[in-house]
Coordinates of C-alpha atoms and ligand atoms in Angstrom, one line a residue:
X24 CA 0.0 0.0 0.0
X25 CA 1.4 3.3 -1.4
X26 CA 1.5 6.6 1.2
X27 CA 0.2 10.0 0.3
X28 CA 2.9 12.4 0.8
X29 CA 1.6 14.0 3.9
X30 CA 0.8 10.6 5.1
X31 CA 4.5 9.1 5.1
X32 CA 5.8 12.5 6.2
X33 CA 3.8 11.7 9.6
X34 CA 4.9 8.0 9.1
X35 CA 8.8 9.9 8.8
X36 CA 8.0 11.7 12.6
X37 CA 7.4 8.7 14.1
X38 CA 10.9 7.6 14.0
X39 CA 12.1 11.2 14.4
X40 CA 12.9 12.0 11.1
X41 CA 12.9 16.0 10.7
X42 CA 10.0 17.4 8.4
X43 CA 8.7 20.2 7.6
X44 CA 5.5 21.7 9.7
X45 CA 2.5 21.7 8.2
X46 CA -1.3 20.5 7.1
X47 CA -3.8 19.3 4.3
X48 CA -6.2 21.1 3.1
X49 CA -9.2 19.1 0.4
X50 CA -10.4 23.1 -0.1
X51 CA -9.3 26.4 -0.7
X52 CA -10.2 28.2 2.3
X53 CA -8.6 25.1 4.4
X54 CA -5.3 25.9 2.0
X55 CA -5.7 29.5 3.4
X56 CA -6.4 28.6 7.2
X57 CA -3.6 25.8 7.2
X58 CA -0.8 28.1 5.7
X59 CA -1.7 31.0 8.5
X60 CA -1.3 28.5 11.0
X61 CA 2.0 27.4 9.7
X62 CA 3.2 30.3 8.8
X63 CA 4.6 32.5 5.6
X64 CA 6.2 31.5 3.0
X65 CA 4.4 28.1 2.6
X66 CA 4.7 25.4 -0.3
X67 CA 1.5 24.0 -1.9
X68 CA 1.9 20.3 -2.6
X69 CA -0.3 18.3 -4.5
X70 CA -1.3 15.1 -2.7
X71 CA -1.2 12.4 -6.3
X72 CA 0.6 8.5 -5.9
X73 CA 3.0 10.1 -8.7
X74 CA 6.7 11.5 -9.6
X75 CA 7.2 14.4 -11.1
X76 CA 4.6 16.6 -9.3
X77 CA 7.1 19.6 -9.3
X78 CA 7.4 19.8 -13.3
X79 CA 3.8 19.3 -13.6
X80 CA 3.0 22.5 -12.0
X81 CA 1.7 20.5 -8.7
X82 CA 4.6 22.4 -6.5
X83 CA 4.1 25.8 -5.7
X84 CA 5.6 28.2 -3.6
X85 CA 3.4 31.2 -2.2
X86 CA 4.1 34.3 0.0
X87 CA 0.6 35.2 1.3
X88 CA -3.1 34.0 1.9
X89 CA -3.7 35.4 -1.8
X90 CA -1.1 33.9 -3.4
X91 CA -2.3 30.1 -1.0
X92 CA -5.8 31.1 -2.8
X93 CA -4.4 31.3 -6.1
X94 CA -1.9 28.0 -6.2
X95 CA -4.5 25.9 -4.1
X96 CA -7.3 27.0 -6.9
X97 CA -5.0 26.0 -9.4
X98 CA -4.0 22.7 -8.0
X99 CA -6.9 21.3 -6.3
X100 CA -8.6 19.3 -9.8
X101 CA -5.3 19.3 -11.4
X102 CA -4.9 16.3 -13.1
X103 CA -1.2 14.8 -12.9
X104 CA -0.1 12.3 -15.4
X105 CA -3.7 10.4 -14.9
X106 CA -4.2 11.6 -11.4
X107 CA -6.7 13.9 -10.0
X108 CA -5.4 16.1 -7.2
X109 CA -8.4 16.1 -4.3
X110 CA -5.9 17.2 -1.6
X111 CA -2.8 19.2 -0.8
X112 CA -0.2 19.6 2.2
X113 CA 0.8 22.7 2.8
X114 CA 4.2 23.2 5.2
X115 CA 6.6 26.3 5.5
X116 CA 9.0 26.7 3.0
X117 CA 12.1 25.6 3.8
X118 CA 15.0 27.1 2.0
X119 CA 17.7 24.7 0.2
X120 CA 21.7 24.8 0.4
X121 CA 21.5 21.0 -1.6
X122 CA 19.3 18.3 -2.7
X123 CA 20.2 14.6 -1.9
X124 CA 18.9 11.2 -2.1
X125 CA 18.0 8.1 0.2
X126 CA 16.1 5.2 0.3
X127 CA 15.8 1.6 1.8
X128 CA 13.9 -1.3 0.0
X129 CA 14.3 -5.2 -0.5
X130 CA 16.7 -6.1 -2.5
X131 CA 14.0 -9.1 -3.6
X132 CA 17.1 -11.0 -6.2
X133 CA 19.8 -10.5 -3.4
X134 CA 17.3 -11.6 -0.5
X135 CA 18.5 -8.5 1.4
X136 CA 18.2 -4.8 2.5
X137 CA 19.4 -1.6 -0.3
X138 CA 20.5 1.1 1.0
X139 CA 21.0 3.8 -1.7
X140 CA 22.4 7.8 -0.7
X141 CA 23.1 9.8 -4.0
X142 CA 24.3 13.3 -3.8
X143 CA 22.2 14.2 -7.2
X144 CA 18.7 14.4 -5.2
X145 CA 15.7 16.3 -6.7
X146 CA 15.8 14.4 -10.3
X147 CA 14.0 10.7 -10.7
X148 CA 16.5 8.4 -9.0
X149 CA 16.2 6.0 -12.5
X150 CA 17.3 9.2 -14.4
X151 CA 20.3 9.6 -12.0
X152 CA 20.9 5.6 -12.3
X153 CA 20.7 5.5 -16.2
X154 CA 23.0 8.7 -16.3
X155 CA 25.7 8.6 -13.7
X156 CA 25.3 5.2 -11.9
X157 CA 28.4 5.9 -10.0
X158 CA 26.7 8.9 -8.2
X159 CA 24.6 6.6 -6.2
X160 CA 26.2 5.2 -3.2
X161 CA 24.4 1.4 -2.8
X162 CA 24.7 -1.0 0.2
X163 CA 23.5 -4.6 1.1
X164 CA 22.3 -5.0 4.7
X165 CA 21.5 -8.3 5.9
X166 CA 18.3 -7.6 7.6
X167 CA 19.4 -10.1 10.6
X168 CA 22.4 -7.9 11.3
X169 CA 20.6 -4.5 10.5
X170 CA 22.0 -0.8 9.6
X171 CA 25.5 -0.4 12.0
X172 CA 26.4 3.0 12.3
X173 CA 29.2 2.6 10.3
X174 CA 27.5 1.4 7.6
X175 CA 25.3 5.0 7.5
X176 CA 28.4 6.5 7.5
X177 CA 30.1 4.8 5.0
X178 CA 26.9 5.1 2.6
X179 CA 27.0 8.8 3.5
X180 CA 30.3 9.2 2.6
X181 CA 30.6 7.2 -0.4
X182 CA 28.0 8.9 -2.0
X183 CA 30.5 12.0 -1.0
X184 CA 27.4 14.2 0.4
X185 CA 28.7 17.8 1.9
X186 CA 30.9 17.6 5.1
X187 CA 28.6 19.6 7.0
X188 CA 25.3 17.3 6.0
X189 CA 27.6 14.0 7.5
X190 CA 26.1 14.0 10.5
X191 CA 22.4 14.9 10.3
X192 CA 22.3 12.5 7.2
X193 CA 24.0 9.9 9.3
X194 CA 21.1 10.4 12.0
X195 CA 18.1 10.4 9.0
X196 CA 19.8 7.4 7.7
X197 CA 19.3 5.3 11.2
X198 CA 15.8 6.5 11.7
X199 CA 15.2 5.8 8.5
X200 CA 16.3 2.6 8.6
X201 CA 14.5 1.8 11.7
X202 CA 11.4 3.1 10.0
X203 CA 12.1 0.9 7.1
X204 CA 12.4 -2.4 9.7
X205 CA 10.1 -1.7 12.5
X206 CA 7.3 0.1 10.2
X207 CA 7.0 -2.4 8.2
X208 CA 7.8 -0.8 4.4
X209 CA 8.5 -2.4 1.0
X210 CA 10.0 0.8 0.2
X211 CA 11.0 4.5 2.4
X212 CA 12.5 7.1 -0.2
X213 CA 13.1 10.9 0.6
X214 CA 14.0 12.9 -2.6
X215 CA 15.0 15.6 -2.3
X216 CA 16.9 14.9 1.3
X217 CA 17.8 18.8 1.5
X218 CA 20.8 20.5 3.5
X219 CA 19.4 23.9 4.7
X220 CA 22.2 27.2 4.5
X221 CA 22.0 27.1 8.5
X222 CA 23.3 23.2 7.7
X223 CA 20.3 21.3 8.9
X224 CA 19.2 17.8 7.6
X225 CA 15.8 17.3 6.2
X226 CA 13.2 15.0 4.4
X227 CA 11.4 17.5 1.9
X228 CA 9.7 14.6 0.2
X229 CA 8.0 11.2 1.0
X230 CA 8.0 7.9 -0.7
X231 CA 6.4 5.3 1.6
X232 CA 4.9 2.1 0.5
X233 CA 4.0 -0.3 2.8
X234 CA 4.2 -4.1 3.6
X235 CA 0.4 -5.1 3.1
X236 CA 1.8 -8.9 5.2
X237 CA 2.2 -6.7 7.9
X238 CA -1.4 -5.1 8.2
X239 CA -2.4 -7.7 11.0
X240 CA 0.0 -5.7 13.6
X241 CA -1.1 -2.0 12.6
X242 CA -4.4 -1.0 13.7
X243 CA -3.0 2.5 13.0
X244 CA -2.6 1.7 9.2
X245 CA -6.4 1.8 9.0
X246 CA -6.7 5.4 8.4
X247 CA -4.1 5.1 5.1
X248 CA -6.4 2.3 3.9
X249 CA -9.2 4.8 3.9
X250 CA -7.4 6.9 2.0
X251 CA -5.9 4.3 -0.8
X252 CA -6.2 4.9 -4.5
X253 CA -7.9 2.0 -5.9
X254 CA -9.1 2.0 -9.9
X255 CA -12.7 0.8 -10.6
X256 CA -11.5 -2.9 -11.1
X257 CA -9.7 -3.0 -7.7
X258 CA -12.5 -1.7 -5.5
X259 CA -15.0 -4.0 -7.2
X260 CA -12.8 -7.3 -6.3
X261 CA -12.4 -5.9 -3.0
X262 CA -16.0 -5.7 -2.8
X263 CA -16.2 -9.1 -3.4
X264 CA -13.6 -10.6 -1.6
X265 CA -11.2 -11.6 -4.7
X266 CA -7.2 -11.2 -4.4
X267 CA -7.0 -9.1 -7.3
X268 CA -4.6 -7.0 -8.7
X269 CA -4.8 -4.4 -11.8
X270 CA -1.9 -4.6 -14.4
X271 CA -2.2 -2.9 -17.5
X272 CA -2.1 -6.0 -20.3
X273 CA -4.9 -7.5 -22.5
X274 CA -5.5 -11.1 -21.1
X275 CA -7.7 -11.1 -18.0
X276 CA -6.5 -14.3 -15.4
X277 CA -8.5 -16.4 -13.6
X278 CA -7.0 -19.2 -11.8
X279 CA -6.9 -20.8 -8.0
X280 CA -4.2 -20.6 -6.1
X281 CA -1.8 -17.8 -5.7
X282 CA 1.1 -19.9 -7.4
X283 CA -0.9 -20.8 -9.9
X284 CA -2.5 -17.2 -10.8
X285 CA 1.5 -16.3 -11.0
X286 CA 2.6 -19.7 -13.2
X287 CA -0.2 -18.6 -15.6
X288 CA 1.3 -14.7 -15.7
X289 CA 4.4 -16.4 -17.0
X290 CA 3.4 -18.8 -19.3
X291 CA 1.3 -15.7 -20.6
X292 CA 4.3 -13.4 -20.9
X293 CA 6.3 -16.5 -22.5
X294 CA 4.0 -16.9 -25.6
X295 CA 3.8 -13.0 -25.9
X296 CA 0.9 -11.7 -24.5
X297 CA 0.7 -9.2 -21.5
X298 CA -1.8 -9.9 -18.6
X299 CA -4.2 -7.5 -17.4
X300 CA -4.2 -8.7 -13.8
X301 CA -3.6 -11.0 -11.1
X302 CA -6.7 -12.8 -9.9
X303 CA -6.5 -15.6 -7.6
X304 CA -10.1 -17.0 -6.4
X305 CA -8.8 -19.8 -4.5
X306 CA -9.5 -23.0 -3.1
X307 CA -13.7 -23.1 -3.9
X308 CA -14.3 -22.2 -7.2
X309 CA -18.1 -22.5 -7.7
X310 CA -20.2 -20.6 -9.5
X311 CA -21.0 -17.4 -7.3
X312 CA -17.2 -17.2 -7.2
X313 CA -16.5 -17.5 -10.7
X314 CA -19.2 -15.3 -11.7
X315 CA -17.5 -12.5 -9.6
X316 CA -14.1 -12.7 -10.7
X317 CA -15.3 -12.5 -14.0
X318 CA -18.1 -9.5 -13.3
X319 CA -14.4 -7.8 -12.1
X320 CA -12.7 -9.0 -15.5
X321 CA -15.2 -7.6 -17.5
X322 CA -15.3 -3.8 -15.7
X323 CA -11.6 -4.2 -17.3
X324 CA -11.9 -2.1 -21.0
X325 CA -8.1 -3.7 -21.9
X326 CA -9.3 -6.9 -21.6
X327 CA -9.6 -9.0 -25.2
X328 CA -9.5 -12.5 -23.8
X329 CA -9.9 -14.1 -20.7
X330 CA -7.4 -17.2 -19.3
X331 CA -9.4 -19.4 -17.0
X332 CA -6.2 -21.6 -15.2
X333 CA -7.4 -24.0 -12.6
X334 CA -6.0 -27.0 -11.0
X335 CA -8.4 -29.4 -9.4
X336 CA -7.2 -30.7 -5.7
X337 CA -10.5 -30.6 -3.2
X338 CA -12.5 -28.2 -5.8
X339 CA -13.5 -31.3 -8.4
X340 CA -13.3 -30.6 -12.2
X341 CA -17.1 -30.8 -13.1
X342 CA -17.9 -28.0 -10.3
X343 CA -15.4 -26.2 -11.8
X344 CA -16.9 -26.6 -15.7
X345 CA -20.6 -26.2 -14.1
X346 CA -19.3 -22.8 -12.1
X347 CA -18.0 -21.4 -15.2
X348 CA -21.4 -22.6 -17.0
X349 CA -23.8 -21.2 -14.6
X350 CA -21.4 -18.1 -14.3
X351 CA -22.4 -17.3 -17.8
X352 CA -26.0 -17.0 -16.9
X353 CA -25.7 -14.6 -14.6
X354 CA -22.7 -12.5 -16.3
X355 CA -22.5 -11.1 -19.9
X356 CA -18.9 -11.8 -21.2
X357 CA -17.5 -9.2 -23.3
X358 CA -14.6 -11.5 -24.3
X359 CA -14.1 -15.0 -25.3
X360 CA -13.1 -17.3 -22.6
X361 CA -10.2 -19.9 -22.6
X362 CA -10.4 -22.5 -19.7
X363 CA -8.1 -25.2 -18.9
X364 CA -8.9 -27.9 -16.2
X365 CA -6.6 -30.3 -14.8
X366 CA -6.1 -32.0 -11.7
X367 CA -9.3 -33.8 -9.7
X368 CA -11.7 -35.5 -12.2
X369 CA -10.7 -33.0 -15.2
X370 CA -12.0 -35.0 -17.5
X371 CA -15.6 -34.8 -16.6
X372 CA -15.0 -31.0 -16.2
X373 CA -13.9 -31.0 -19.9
X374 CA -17.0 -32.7 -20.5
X375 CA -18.7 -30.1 -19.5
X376 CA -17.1 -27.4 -20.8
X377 CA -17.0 -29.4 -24.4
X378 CA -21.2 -29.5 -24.6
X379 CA -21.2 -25.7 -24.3
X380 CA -18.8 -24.8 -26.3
X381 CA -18.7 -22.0 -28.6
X382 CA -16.6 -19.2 -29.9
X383 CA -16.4 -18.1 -26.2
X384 CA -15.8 -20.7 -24.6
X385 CA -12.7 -22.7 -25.6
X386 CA -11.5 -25.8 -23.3
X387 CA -7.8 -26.5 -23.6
X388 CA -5.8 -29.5 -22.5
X389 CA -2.6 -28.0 -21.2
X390 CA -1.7 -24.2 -19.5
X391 CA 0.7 -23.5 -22.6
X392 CA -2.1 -24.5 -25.0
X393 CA -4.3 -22.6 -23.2
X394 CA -2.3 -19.5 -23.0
X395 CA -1.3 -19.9 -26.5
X396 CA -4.5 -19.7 -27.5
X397 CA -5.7 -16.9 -25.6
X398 CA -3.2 -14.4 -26.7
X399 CA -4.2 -15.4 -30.4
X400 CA -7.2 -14.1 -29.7
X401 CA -6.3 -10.5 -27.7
X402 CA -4.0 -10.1 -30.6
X403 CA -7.0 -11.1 -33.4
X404 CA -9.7 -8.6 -31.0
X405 CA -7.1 -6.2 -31.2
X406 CA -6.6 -6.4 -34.8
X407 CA -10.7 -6.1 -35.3
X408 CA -10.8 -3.1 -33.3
Ligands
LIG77 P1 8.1 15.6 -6.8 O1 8.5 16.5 -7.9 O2 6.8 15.0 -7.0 O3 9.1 14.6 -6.4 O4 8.0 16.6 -5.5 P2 9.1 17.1 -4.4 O5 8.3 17.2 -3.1 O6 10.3 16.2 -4.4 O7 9.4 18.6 -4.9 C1 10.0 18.8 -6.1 C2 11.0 20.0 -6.0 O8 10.3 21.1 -5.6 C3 12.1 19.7 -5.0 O9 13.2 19.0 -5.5 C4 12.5 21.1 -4.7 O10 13.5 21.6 -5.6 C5 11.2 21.9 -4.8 N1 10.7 22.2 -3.5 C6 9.8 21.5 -2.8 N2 9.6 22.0 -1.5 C7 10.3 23.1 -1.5 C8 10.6 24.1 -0.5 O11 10.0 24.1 0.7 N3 11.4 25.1 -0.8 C9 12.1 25.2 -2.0 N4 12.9 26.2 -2.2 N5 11.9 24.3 -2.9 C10 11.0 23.2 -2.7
LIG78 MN1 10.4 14.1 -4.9

């Protein structure tokens, strides 16, 4: 789960990390009321999931309730690369000597802890990488061991940041670190890390995206989830009780078991189609649940064909085919429909499937036929259109 701005800023305080003061505002006369609290100048931040807010016009700095009025009215609607702006944070303007980088994440491929520090903060870190990979200081931290002090300081001096930020960056460095472990994030990334001309250290921007594993023990984290961006597709399989997640292909995915849902993402990748989600509807796959993963499929306007993977254990083969049938009764397809059974009494589920077939509704023996076969028809609906 990805933080607002604001929101990982308060996550930052937490562990101590220095920010800004400040508020959000959804209206105008909040924006007004918020930046007379905090006090002139202010900065008026658009509150959007997305990079790049500054270029976009999303950033502004103002001097006065009038010039507040005039930034917030331009910002609150804004839309930034696909994302409307319903809030902004306002905080006092801090002036800046230098912008830096940091960040902790999993290193997923190495099975450990990256710590990154760059001295060229403010740009997109990829930019930076793609550029000058050499100006970003990287370390491994073996989560078991954690962040020793020496190893902030090294990362803070490889990355060769001003003398006079060592030591506050040192200090964000731990707490951020801490925050990383103990708060339970995928990803904690302040760009721009600033150094102020009276040689302070702090986080002028928030990246925070949490561990959804770890919701159980955070009671707190209910108020981000109120808050989280879902598209149309996401909050209708939350609705329903589906593990669903949105990706941006052309081949919906139905299958049971998480494994399985991620097998079938491959095996569609390998024959050269691109998924448009992950959708795993688990161990009972009966009709009431088959017709709602596929009601979420069809909300999906990428969607050309639909991959229907499912491996038979306790859920039998002809439920499966008889699900799927009675689905269709109750849902209107927009796309045709590949299924492949295996597993527990497949062959009567094939059965089934093989006295309704039609041109959308294709039964396939194997996962690579079936995935084969699907893609040929998103590319041929794509073709048509
Ligand atoms: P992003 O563009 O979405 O990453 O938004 P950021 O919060 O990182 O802000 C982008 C840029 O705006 C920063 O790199 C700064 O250069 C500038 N900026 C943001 N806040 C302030 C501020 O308080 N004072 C000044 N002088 N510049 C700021
Ligand atoms: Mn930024």
């Amino acid at each position: 789960m990805d933080l607002f701005e604001y929101q990982g800023k308060q996550y930052f305080a937490r562990f101590g990390i220095p920010v800004s003061p400040g508020g959000v505002a959804d209206t105008v006369d909040q924006a007004v009321t918020e930046s007379d609290r905090v006090g002139y100048p202010v900065v008026v931040k658009a509150q959007v999931q997305v990079g790049g807010r500054g270029k976009a016009g999303g950033i502004k700095l103002a001097r006065s309730a009038d010039e507040v009025r005039e930034h917030a009215t331009n910002i609150l609607g804004m839309d930034i690369r696909g994302h409307t702006v319903r809030r902004v944070w306002i905080e006092r303007a801090s002036d800046i000597s230098r912008e830096y980088y940091a960040s902790f994440t999993l290193d997923r491929g190495a099975r450990l802890h990256l710590g990154m520090v760059s001295a060229r903060g403010g740009v997109e870190i990829e930019q930076v990488a793609a550029e000058d990979p050499g100006a970003i200081a990287r370390l491994h931290i073996n989560p078991v061991h954690g962040l020793a002090d020496a190893d902030a300081r090294s990362l803070v001096e490889n990355a060769q940041l001003d003398r006079e930020a060592h030591a506050g960056a040192v200090d964000i460095l731990k707490k951020l670190y801490r925050c990383f472990v103990e708060g339970d994030a995928d990803l904690v990334e302040i760009n721009p890390l600033v150094l102020t001309p009276d040689g302070r250290v702090h986080a002028l921007d928030a990246k925070v995206s949490l561990d959804n594993n770890a919701e159980f023990r955070h009671p707190e984290w209910a108020e981000y989830r109120a808050t989280e961006v879902l598209d149309e597709r996401e909050q209708l399989a939350r609705s329903k009780g589906l593990q669903y997640i949105g990706l941006t292909g052309s081949v919906g995915i139905i299958a049971n078991g998480a494994g399985l849902a991620m097998s079938t993402l491959d095996v569609v990748n390998q024959v050269g189609g691109s998924p448009a989600n992950f959708l795993d509807i688990g161990g009972g796959a009966d009709a009431s649940v088959m017709a709602n993963a596929l009601e979420v499929i069809n909300t999906d306007p990428n969607v050309r064909s639909i991959l229907i993977n499912i491996f038979g254990g306790i859920t039998r083969g002809e439920e499966v085919a008889n699900g799927i049938v009675q689905a269709l009764e109750h849902v209107q397809i927009k796309s045709p429909m590949v299924i492949r059974i295996d597993g527990t009494n497949a062959e009567e589920g094939r059965a089934i499937l093989e006295a309704h077939k039609s041109d959308q509704l294709i039964s396939q023996p194997t996962m690579l036929s079936a995935a084969a076969k699907t893609v040929e028809l998103a590319n041929l609906a794509e073709v048509r259109r």
